[in-house]
Short mmCIF file of C-alpha atoms and ligand atoms in Angstrom, two decimals:
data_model
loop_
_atom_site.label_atom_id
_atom_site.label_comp_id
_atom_site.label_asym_id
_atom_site.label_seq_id
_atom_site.Cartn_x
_atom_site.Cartn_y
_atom_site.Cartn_z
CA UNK L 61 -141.29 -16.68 126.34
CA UNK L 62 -142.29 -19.00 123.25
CA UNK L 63 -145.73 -17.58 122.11
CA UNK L 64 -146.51 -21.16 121.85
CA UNK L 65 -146.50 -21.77 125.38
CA UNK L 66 -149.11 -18.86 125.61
CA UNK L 67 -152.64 -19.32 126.51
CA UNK L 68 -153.98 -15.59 126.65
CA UNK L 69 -151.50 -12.41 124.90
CA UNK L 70 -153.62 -9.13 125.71
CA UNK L 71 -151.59 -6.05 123.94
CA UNK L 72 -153.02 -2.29 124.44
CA UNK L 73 -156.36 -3.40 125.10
CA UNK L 74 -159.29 -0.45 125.33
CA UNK L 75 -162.54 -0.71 126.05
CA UNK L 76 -164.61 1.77 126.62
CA UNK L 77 -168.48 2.12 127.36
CA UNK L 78 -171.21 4.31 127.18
CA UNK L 79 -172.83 4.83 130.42
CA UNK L 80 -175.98 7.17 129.57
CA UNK L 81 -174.24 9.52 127.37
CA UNK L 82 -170.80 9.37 129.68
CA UNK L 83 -167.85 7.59 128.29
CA UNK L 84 -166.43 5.29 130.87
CA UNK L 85 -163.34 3.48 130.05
CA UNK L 86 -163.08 0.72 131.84
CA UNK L 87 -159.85 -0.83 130.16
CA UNK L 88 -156.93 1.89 129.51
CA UNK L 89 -154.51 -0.67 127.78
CA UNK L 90 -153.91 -4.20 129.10
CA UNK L 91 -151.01 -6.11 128.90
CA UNK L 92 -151.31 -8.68 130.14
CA UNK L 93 -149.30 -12.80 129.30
CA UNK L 94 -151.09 -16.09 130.52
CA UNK L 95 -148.68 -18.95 130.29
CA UNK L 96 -150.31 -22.44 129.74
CA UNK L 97 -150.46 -24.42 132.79
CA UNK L 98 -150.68 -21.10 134.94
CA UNK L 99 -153.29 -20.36 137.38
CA UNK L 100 -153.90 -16.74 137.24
CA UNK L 101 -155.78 -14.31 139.64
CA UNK L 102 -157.19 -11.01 139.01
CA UNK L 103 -157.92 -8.85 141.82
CA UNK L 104 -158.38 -5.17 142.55
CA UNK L 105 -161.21 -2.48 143.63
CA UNK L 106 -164.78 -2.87 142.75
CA UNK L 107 -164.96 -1.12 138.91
CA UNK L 108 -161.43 -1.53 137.94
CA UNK L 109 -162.34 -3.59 135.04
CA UNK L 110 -161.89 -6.94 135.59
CA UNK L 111 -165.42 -8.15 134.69
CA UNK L 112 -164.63 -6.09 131.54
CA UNK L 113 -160.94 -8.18 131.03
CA UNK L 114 -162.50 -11.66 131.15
CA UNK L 115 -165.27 -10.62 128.70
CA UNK L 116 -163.10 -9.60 126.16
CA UNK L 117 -159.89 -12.60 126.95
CA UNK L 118 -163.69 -14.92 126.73
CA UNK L 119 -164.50 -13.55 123.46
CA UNK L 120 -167.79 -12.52 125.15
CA UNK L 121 -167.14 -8.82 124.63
CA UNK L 122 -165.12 -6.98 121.47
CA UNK L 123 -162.39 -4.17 122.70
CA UNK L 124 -162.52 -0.91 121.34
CA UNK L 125 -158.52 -1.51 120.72
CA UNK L 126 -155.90 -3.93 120.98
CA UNK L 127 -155.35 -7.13 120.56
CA UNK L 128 -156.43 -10.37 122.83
CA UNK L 129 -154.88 -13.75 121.40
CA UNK L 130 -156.19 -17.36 123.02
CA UNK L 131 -154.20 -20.08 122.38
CA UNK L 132 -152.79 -17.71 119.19
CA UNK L 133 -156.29 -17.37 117.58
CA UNK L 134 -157.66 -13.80 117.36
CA UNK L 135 -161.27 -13.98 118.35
CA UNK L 136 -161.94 -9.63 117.58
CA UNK L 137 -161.20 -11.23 113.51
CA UNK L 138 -162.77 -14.08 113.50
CA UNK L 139 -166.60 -14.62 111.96
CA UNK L 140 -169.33 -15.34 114.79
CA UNK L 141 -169.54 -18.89 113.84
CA UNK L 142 -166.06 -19.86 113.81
CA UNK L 143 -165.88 -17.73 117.24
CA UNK L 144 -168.99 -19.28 118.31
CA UNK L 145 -167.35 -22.60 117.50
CA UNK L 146 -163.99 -22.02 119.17
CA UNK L 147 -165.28 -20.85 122.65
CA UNK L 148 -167.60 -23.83 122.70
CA UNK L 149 -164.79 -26.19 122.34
CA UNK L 150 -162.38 -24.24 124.37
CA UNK L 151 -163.63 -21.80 127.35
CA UNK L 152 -165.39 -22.48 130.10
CA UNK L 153 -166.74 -19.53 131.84
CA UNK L 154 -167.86 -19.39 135.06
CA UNK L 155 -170.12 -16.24 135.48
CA UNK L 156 -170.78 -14.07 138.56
CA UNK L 157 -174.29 -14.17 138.75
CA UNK L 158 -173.98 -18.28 137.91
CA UNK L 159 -176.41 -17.34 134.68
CA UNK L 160 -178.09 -20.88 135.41
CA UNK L 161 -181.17 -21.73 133.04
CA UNK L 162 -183.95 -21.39 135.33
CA UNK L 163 -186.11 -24.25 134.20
CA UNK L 164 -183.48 -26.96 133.91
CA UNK L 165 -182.09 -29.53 136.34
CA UNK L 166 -178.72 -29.27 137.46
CA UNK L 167 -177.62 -31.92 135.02
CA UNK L 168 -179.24 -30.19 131.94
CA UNK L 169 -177.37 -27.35 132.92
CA UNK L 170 -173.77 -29.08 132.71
CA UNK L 171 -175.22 -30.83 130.18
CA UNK L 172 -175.10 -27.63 127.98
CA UNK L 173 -171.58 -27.09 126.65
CA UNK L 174 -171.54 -30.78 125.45
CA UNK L 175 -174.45 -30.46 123.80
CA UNK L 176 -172.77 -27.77 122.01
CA UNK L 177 -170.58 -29.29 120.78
CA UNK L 178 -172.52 -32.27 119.31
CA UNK L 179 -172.45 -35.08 122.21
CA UNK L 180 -175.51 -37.01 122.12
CA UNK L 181 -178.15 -36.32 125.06
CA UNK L 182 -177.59 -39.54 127.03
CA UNK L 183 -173.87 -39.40 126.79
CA UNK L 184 -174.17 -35.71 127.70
CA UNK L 185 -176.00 -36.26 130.69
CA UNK L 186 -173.93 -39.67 131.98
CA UNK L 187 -170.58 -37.08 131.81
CA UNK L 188 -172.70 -34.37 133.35
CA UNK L 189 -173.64 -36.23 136.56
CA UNK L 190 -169.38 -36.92 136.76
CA UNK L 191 -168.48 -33.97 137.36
CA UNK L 192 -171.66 -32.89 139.35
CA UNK L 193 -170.18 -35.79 141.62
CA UNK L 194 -166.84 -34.17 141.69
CA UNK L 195 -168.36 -30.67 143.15
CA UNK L 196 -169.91 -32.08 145.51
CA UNK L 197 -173.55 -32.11 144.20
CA UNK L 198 -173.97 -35.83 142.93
CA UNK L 199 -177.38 -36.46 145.09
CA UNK L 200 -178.73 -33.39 143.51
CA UNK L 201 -178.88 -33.53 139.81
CA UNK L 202 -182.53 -33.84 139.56
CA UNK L 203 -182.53 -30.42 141.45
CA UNK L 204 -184.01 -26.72 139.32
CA UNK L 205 -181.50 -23.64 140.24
CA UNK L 206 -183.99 -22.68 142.52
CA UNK L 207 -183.80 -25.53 144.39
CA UNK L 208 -180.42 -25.02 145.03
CA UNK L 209 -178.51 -22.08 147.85
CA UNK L 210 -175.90 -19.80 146.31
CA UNK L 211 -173.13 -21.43 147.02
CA UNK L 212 -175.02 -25.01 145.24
CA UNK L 213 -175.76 -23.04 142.55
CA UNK L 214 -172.37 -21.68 141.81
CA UNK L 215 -171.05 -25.34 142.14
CA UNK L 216 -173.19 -26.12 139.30
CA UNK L 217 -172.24 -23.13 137.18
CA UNK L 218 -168.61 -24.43 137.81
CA UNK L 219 -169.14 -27.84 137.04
CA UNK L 220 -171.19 -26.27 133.83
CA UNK L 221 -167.81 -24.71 132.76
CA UNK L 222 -165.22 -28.07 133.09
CA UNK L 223 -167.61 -30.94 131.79
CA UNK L 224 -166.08 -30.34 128.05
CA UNK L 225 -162.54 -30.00 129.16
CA UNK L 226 -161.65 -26.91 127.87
CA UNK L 227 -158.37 -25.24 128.02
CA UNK L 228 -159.14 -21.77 129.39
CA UNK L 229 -161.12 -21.35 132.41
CA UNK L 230 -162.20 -18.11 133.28
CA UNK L 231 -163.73 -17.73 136.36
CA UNK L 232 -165.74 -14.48 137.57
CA UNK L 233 -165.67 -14.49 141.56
CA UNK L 234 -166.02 -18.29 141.96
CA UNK L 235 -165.75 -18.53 145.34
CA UNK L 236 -167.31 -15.35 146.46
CA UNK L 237 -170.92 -16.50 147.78
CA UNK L 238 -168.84 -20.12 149.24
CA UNK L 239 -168.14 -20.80 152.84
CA UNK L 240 -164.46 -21.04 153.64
CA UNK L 241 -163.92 -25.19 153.44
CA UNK L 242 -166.51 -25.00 150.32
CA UNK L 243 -164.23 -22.07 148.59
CA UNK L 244 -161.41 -24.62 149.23
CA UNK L 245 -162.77 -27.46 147.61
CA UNK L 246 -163.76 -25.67 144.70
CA UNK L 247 -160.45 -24.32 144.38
CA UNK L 248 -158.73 -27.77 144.85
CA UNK L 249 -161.07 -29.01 141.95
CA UNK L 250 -160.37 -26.38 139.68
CA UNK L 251 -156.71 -26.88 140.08
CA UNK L 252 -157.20 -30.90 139.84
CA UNK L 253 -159.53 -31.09 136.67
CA UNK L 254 -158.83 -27.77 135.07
CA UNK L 255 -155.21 -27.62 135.05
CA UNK L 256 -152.03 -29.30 133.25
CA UNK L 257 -149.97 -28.20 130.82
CA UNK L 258 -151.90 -27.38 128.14
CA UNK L 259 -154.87 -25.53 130.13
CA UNK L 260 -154.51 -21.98 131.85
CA UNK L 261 -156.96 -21.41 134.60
CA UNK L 262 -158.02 -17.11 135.13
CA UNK L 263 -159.60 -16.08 138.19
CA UNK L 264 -161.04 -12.85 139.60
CA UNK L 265 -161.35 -12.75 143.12
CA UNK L 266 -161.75 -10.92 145.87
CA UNK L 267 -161.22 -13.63 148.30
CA UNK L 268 -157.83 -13.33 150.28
CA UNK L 269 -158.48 -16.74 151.53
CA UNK L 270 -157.88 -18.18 148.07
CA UNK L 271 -154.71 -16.32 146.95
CA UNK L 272 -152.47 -19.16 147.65
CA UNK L 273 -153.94 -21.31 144.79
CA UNK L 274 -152.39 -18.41 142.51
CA UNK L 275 -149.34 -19.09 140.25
CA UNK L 276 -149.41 -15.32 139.83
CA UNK L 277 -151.35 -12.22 140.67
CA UNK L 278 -152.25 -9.27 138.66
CA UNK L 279 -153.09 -6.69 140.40
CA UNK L 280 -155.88 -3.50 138.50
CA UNK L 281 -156.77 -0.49 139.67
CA UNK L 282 -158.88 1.96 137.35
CA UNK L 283 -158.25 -0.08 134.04
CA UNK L 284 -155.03 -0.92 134.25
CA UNK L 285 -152.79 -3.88 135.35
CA UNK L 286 -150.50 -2.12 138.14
CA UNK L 287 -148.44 -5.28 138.93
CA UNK L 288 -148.06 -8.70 138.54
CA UNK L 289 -146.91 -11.04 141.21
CA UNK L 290 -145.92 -14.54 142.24
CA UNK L 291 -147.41 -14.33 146.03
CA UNK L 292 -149.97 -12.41 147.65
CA UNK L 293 -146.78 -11.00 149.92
CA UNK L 294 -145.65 -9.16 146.71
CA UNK L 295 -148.99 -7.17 146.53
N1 ADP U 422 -172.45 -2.61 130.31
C1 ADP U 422 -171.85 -1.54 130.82
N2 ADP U 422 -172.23 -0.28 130.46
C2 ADP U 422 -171.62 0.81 130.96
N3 ADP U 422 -170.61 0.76 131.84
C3 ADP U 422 -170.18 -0.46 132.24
C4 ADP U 422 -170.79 -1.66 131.77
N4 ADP U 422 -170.16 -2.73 132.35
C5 ADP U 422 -169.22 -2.19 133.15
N5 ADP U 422 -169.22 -0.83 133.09
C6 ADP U 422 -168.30 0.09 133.81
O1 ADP U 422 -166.98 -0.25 133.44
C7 ADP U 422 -166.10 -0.18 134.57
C8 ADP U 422 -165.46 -1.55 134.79
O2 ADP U 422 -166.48 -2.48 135.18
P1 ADP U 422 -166.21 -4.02 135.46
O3 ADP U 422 -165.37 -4.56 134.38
O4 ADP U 422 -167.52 -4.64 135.71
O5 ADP U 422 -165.34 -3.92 136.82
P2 ADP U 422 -165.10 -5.02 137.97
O6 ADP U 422 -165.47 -6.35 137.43
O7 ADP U 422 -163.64 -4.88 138.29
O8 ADP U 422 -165.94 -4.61 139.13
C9 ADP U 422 -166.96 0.30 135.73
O9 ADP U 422 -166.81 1.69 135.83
C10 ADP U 422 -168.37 -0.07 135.31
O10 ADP U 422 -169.31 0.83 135.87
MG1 MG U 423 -166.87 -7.78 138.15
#
């Protein structure tokens, strides 16, 4: 495959933590290719490591070793602020535990990565309330995270990650704490605004219900990527 057609290239990548004076290595040497255009699922046991993968594909978290390529840029090298600078234009990540901002409205929360990246307030907000619309939550900007159930909540965080259009989307569980038409929707919206040619699209799930959105699986199990599939049949 042309590397330029690549959105992620993970090679041998280790991470390791310390867990109270215990080593646990929870990455044992991913490889792992995410094609542009791709929709790709993560799944496997609780602990595998796939909180751990996205962290490190997100530029969140440095391996140990390896080497984790977006779009052919090597985030491990580059300074903070040019890394700081390329994940703001680029990822969106949508985070397990939402990681709303407690004591702003819905649309100062999506409001966020375009702020970031230097849109004016107004224009910030106008874009924000968009997408809000498209998850569903366009009578309930005005609305605090606490206002909001868990499901609302991780409709925001989702609509948090699109609003700057960037081209990887990692998701952490998106649809986990979503009732079963809800879980759908999101998924048709992530695959409508998040997804062409250029973009590549990473989910980990644990939701069965949602496999069929996949272009492939990958399948972990204690750090590793055991297989990689085109159907949930395959697993
Ligand atoms: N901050 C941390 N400190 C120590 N150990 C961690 C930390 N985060 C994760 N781990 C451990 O790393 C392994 C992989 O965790 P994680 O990537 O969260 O797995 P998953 O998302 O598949 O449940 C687990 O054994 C977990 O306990
Ligand atoms: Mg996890």
């Amino acid at each position: 495959m042309d590397a330029s057609t690549l959105a992620v290239q993970c090679q041998g990548v280790m991470k390791t933590y310390d867990g109270g004076g215990q080593r646990v290595v929870a990455l044992r040497g991913i490889d792992l290719d995410i094609h542009r255009g791709e929709l790709m699922m993560l799944v496997g046991p609780s602990g595998c490591g796939k909180t751990t993968l996205i962290s490190v594909v997100a530029g969140i978290l440095d391996q140990d070793e390896g080497s984790c390529e977006v779009f052919g840029h090597d985030l491990l090298h580059m300074k903070d602020k040019d890394k700081l600078r390329f994940r703001a234009a680029n990822i969106g990540f949508v985070f397990q535990a939402y990681n709303l901002l407690p004591s702003l409205t819905a649309a100062e929360n999506v409001s966020i990565p375009l702020i970031l990246n230097g849109v004016k307030r107004q224009e910030a907000k106008r874009r924000a309330v968009e997408v809000l619309k498209k998850v569903g939550l366009g009578d309930r900007t005005e609305s605090l995270p606490s206002q909001f159930s868990g499901g609302q909540q991780q409709r925001v965080a989702i609509a948090r990650a699109l609003v700057h259009g960037p081209k990887l989307i990692v998701c952490d569980e998106p649809t986990s704490a979503l009732d079963h038409e809800t879980g759908h929707r999101v998924m048709d919206l992530l695959k409508e605004v998040a997804l062409d040619r250029d973009r590549a699209l990473v989910i980990v799930t644990h939701d069965a219900r949602i496999f069929g959105f996949a272009d492939r699986i990958a399948q972990m199990d204690d750090g590793q990527v055991v297989k990689v599939v085109r159907s949930s049949e395959e697993l």
